Tab-separated table of C-alpha atoms in Angstrom:
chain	number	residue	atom	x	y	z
A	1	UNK	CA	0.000	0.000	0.000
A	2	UNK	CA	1.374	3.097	-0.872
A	3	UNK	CA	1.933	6.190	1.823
A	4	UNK	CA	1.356	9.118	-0.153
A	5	UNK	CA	0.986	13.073	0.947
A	6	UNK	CA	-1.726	14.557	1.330
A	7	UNK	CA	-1.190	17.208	-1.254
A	8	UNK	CA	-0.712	14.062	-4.295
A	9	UNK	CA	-4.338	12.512	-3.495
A	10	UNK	CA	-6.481	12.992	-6.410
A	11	UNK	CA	-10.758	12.038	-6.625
A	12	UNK	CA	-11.615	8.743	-7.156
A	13	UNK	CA	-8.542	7.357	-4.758
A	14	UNK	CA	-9.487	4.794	-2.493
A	15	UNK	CA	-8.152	4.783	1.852
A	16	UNK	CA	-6.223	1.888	2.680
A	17	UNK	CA	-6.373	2.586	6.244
A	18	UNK	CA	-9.310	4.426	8.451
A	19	UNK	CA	-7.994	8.179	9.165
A	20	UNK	CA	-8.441	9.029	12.715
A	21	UNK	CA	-8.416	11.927	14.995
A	22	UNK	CA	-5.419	11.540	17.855
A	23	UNK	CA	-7.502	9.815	20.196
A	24	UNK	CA	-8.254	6.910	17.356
A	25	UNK	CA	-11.814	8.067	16.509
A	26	UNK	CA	-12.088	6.971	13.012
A	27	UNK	CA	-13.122	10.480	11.104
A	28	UNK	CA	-13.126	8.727	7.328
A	29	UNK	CA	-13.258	4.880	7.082
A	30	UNK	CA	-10.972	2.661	4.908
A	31	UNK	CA	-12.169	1.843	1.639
A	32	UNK	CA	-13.615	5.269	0.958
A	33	UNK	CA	-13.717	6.557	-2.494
A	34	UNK	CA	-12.182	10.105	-1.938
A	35	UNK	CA	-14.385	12.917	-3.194
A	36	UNK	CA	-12.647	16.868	-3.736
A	37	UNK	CA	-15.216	17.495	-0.490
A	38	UNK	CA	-13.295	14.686	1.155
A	39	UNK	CA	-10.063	15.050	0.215
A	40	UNK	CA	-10.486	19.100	1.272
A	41	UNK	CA	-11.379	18.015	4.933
A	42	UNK	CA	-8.200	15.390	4.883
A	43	UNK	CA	-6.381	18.894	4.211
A	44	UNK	CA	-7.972	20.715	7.120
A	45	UNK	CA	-7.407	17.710	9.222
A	46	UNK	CA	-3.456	18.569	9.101
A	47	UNK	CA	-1.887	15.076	8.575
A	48	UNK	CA	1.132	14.629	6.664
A	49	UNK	CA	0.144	11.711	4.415
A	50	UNK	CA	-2.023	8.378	3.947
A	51	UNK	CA	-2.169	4.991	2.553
A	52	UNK	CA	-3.847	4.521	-0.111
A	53	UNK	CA	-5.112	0.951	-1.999
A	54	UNK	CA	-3.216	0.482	-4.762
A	55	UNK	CA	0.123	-1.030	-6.264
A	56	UNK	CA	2.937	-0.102	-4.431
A	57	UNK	CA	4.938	-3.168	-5.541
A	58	UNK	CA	8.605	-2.631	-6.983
A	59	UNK	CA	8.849	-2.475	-10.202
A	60	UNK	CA	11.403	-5.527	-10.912
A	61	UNK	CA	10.292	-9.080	-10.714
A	62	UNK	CA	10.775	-10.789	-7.359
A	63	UNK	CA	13.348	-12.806	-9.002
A	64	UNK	CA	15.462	-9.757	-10.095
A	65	UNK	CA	15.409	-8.330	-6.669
A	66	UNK	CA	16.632	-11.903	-4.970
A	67	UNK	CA	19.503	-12.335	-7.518
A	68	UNK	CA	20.915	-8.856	-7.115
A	69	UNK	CA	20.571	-8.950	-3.798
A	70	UNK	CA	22.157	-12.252	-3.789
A	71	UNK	CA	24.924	-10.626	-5.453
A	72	UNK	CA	24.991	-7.294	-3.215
A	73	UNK	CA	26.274	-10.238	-0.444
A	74	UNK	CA	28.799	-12.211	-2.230
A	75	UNK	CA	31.956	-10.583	-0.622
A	76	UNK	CA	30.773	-10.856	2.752
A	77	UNK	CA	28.546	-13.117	3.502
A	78	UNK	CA	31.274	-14.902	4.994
A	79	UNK	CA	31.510	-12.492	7.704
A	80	UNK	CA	30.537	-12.856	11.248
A	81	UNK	CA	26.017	-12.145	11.106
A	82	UNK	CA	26.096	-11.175	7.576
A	83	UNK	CA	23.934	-14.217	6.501
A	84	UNK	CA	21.318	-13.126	9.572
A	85	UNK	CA	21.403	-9.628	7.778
A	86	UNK	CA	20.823	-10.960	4.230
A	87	UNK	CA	18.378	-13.467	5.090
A	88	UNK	CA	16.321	-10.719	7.385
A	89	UNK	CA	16.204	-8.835	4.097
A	90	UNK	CA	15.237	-11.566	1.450
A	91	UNK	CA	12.284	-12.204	3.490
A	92	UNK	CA	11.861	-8.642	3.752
A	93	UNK	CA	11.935	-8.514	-0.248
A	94	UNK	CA	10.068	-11.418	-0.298
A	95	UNK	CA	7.037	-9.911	1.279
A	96	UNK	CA	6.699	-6.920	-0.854
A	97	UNK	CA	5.091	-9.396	-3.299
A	98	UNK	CA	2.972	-10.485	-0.713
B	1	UNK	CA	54.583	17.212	-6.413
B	2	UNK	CA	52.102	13.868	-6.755
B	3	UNK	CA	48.460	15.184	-7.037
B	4	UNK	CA	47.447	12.092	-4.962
B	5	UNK	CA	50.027	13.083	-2.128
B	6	UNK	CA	47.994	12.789	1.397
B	7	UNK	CA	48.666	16.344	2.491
B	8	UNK	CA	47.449	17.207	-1.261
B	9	UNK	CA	44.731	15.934	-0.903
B	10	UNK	CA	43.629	17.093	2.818
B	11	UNK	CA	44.434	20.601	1.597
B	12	UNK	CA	42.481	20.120	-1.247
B	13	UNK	CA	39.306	18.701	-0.071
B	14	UNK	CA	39.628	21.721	3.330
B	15	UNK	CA	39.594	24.050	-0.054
B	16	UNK	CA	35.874	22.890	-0.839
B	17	UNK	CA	34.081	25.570	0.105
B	18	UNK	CA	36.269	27.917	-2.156
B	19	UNK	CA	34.968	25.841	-5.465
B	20	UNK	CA	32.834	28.193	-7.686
B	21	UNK	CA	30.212	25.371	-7.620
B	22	UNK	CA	29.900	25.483	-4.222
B	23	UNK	CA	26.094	27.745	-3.768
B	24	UNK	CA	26.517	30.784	-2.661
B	25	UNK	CA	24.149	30.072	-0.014
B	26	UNK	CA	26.452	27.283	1.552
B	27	UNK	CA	29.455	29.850	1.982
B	28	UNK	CA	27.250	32.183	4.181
B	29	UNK	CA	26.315	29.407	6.247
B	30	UNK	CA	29.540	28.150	6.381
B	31	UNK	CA	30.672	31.620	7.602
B	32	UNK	CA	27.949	31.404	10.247
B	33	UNK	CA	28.608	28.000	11.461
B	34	UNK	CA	32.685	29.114	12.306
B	35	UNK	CA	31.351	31.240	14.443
B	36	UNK	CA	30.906	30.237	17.861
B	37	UNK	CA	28.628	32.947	19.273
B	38	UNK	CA	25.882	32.366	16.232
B	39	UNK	CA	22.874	31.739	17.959
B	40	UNK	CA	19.920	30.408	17.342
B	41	UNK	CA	18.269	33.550	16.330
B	42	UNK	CA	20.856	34.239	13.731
B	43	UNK	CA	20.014	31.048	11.877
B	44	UNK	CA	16.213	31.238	11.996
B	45	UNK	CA	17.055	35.080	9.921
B	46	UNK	CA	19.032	33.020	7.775
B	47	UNK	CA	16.450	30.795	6.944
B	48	UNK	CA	13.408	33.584	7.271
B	49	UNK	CA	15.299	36.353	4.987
B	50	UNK	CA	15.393	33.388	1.652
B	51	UNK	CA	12.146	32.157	0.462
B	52	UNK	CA	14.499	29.908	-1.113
B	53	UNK	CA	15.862	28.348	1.704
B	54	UNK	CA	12.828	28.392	3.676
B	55	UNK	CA	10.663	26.361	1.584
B	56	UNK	CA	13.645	23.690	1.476
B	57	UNK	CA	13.930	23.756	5.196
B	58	UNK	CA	10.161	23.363	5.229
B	59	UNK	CA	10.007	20.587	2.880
B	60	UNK	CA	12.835	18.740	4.423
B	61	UNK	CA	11.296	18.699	8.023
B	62	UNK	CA	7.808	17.656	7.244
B	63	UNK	CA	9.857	14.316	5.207
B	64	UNK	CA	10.140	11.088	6.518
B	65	UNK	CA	13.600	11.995	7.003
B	66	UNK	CA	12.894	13.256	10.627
B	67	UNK	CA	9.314	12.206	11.105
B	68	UNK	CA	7.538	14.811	12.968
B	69	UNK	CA	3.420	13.738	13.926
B	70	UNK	CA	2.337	17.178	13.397
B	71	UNK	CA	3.464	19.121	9.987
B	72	UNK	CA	5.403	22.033	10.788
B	73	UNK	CA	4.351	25.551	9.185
B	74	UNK	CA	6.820	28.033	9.742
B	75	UNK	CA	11.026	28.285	10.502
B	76	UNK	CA	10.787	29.834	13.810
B	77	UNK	CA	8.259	26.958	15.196
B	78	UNK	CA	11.172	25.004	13.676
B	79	UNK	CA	13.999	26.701	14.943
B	80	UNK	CA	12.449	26.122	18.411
B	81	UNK	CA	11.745	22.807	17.891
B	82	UNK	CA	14.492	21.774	16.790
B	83	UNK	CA	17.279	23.125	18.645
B	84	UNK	CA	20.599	24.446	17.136
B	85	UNK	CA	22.658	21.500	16.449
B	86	UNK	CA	19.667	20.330	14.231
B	87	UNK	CA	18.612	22.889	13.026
B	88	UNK	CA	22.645	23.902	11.689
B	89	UNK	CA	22.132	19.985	10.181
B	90	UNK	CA	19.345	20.391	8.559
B	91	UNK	CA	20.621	23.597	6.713
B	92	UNK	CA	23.844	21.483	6.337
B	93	UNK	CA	21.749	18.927	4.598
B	94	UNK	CA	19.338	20.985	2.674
B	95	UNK	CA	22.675	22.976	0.965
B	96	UNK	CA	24.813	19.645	0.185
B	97	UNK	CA	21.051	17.700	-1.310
B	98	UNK	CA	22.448	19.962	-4.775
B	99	UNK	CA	25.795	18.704	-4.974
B	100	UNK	CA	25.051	15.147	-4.019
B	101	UNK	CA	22.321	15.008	-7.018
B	102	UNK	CA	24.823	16.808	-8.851
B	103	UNK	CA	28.016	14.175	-8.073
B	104	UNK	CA	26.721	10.847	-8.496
B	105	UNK	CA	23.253	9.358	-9.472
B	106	UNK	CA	22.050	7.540	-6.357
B	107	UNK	CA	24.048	8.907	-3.507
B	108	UNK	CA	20.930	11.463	-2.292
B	109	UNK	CA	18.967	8.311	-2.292
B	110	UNK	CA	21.269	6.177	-0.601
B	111	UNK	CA	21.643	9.082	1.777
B	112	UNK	CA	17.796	9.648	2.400
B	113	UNK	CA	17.344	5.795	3.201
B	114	UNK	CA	20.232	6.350	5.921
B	115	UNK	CA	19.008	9.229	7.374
B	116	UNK	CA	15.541	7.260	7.765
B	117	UNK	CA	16.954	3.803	9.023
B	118	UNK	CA	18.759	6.002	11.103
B	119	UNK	CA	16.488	7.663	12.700
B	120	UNK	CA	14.344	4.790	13.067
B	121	UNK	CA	17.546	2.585	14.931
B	122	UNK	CA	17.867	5.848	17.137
B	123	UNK	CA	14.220	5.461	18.391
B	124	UNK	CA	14.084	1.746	18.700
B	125	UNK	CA	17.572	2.296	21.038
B	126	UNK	CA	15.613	5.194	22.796
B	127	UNK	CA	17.979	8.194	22.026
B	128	UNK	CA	16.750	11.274	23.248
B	129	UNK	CA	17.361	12.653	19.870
B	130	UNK	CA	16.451	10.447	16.724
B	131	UNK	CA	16.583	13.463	14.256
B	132	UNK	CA	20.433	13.944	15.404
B	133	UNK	CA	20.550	10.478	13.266
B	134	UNK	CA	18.632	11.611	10.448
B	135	UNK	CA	21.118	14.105	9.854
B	136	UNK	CA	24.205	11.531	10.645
B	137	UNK	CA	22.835	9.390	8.497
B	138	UNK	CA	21.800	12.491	5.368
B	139	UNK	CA	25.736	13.641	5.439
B	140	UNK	CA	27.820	10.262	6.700
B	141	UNK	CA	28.938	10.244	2.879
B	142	UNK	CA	29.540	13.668	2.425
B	143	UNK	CA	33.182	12.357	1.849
B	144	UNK	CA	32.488	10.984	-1.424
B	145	UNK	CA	31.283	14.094	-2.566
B	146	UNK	CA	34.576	15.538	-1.679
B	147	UNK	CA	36.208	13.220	-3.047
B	148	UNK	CA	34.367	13.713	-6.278
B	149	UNK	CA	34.039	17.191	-6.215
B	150	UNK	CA	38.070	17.608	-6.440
B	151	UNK	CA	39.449	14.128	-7.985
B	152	UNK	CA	36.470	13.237	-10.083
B	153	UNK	CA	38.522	10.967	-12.813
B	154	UNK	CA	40.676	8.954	-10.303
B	155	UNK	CA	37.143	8.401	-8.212
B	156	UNK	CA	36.273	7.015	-11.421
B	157	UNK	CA	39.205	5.009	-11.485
B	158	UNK	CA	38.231	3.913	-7.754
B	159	UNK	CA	34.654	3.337	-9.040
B	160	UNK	CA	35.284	0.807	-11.653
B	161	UNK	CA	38.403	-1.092	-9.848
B	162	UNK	CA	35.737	-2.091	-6.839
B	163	UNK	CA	33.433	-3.032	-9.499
B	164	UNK	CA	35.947	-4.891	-11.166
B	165	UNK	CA	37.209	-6.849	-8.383
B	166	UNK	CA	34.038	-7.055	-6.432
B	167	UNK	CA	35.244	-5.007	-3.350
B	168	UNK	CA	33.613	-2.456	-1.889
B	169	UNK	CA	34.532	1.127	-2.853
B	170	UNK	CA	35.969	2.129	0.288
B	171	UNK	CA	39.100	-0.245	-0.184
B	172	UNK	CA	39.189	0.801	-3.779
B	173	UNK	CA	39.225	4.430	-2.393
B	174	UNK	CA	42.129	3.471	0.174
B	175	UNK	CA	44.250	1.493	-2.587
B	176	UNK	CA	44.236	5.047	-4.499
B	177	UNK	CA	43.841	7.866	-2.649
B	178	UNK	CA	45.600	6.256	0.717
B	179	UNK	CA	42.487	7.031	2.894
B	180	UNK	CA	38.424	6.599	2.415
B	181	UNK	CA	35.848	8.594	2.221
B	182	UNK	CA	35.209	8.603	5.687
B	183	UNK	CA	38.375	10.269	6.394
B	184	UNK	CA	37.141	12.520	3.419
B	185	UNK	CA	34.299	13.607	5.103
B	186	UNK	CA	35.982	14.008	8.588
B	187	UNK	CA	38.077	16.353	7.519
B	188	UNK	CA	35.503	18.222	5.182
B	189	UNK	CA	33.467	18.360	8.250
B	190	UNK	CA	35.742	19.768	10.740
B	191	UNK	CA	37.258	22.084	8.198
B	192	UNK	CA	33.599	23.282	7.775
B	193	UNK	CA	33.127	23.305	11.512
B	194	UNK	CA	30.150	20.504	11.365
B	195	UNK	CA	28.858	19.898	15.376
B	196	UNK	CA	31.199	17.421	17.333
B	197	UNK	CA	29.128	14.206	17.090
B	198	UNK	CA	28.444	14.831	13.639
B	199	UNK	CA	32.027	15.136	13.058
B	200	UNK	CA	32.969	11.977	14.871
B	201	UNK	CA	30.289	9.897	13.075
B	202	UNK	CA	31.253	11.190	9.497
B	203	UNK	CA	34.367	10.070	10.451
B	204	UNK	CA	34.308	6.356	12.128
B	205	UNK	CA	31.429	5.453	10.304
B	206	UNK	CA	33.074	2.565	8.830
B	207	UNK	CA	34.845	1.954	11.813
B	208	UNK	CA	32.582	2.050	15.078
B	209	UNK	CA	34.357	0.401	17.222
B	210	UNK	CA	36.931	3.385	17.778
B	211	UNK	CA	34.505	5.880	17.751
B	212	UNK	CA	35.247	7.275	21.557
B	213	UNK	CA	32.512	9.447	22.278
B	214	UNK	CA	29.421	8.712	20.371
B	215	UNK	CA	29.631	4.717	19.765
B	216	UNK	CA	26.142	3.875	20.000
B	217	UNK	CA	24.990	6.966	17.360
B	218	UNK	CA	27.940	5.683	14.840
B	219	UNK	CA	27.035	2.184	15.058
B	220	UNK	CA	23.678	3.436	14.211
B	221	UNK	CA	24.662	5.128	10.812
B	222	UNK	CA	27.348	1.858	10.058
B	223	UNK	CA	24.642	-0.167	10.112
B	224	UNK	CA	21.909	1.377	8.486
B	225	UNK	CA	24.308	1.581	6.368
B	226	UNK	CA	24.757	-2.146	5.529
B	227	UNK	CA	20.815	-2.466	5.762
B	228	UNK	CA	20.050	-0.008	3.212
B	229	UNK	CA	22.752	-0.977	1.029
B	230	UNK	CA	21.378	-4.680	1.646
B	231	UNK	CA	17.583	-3.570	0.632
B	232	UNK	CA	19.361	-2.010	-2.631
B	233	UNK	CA	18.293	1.469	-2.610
B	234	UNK	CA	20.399	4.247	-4.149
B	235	UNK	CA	23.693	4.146	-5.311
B	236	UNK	CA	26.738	4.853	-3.126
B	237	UNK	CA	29.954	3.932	-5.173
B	238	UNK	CA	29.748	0.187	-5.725
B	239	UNK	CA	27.343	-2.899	-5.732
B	240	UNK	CA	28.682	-4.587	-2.479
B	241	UNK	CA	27.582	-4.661	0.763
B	242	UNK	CA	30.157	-4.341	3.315
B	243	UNK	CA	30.657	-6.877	6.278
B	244	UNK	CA	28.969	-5.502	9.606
B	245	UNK	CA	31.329	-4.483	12.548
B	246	UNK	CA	30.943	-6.696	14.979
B	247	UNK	CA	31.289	-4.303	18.173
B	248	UNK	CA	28.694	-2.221	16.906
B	249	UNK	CA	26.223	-5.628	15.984
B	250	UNK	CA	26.743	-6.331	19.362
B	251	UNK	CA	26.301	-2.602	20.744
B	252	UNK	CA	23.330	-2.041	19.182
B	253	UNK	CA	21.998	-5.457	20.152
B	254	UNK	CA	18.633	-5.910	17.578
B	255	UNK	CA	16.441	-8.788	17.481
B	256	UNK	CA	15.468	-9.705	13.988
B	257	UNK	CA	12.444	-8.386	14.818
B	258	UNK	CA	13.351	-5.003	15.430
B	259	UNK	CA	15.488	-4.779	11.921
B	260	UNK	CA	12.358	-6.453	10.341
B	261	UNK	CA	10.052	-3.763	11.763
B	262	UNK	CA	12.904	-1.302	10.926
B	263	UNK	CA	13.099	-1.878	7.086
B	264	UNK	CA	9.305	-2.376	6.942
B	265	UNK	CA	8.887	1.663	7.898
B	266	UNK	CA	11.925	2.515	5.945
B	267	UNK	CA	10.192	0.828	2.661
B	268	UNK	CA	6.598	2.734	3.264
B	269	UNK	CA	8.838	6.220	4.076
B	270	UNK	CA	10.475	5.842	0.882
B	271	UNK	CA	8.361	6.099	-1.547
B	272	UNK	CA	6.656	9.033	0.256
B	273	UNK	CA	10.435	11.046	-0.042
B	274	UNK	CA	11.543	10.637	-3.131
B	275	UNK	CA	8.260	12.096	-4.292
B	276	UNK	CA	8.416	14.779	-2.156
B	277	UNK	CA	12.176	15.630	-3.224
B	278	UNK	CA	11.518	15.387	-6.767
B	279	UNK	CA	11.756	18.692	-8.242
């Protein structure tokens, strides 16, 4: 899900997460088709950004991003933790795809 | 005399800030930050007195890159908020953004994914100041602009023998030049009187373990260093990630967990600053 700023969201985007005021109260629920009304109070509301439903997934392959980061490790994954680091990542990567 | 001589090359890079690409802008704050008595004030009329400047500042606190709740409207709120070493960082940071675009094609975004793992290590730790990290992490590379900035072809040089061989640049940067870009950027910074910890940090960030006074902040930029460079975003030199030191793996002391949470707020940040830097 992409976190965009408030100033970027254009009519007909959709919430991927409830806004709330700072005691949780959900003001606009997730899944909301934002309207210019809408988006105009998220503006008055003063937050800094949202997520919104959409694509946010990279734009190589899964398969890209594990071979060059396979190859980002080659000279040290010898090293003392290194292969805790790289695998903590892969799954990282791996989950972007999710 | 040999160009790549080590006192050449210290004078050279402590020269910097005569360059004519160097902004104008970046001289008068470098003027302000040798002076000791500059307060506060001073530097919030810097700011104020160029629109420029000030929507920069602006746009560079209410990024990811510190992560403020609230956004933040005007330079003297910020000022306030923020406190003088930050505040002299963040002007630091919003002069050098130009010459790191302008040096080498991925460095700002390597940079902007330190200076949010960074920040994000410094909470998880519980420093009292995370946004001192954002800035650590924005300029812990500033050497390589240096570098570039003054001994562009042999960087090249440097630049295509790590590729080459498959080592990272800063060995390729020590066979040639004799030192890194860490020393680089240590001198740079005290020549251009940077604040102390920022100075140390710049300095040992490749190197943690020595770092005397601020060991837990430098082992904070080292490895968000290797994480970033791990996830593969930006471009700082070479296509290898360096080995981890182990005094600062243990130092800093993260469960997979944490790093897991960690790069999971660094990857929804992202996106939402490079759109906002894009000009």
């Amino acid at each position: 899900m992409p976190k965009i700023t408030v100033d970027r969201l254009v009519v007909g985007m959709c919430l991927a997460e409830p806004i709330t005021n700072e005691h949780g109260l959900v003001l606009i629920n997730e899944g909301i088709e934002l309207t210019e009304a809408l988006i105009e109070k998220i503006k008055n509301l003063r937050i800094e950004s949202v997520k919104i439903k959409g694509d946010s997934k990279p734009e190589e392959t899964k398969e890209e991003m594990i071979l060059a980061l396979e190859e980002r490790f080659k000279y040290a994954i010898s090293y003392p933790h290194m292969d805790t680091i790289k695998k903590i990542i892969k799954e990282h990567i791996e989950r972007l795809y999710e | 005399m040999n160009e790549l001589d080590i006192r050449t090359i210290r004078s050279s890079i402590e020269k910097i800030n005569t360059l004519p690409t160097i902004p104008n802008v970046l001289k008068k704050l470098l003027k302000m930050l040798e002076n000791p008595a500059t307060s506060l004030n001073d530097i919030g009329h810097f700011i104020s007195h160029d629109p420029i400047i000030t929507t920069k500042v602006l746009r560079m606190i209410n990024s990811p890159i510190y992560g403020f709740p609230g956004r933040i409207y005007s330079v003297n709120q910020a000022v306030i908020l923020l406190g003088l070493n930050v505040v002299k960082g963040l002007l630091l940071s919003v002069s050098v953004y130009d010459l790191m675009k302008k040096v080498m094609m991925g460095l700002w975004e390597h940079s902007l994914a330190c200076a949010i793992t960074s920040r994000l290590m410094a909470k998880k730790k519980g420093l009292k100041e995370p946004e001192e990290s954002s800035i650590a992490g924005l300029l812990h590379d500033i050497g390589k602009v240096a570098l570039i900035l003054q001994f562009q072809g042999y960087y090249e040089t440097a630049m295509s023998t790590a590729d080459k061989k498959n080592i990272p640049i800063m060995d390729a940067e020590k066979e040639l030049f004799n030192i890194n870009h860490a020393t680089a950027g240590e001198w740079m910074a005290e020549k251009w009187s940077f604040p102390r910890n920022l100075i140390e940090i710049i300095g040992y960030h490749h190197k943690p373990h020595i770092s005397r006074n601020f060991p837990v902040e430098t082992s904070i930029v080292h490895l968000a260093d290797i994480l970033v460079r791990g996830r593969g975003f930006g471009f700082a030199g070479d296509r290898t990630v360096p080995p981890v030191n182990e005094t600062a793996w243990a130092l800093l002391n993260l469960s997979n967990n944490d790093i897991k949470e960690i790069l999971k707020e660094l990857e929804e940040s992202m996106g939402m600053a490079n759109e906002l830097f894009i000009e």
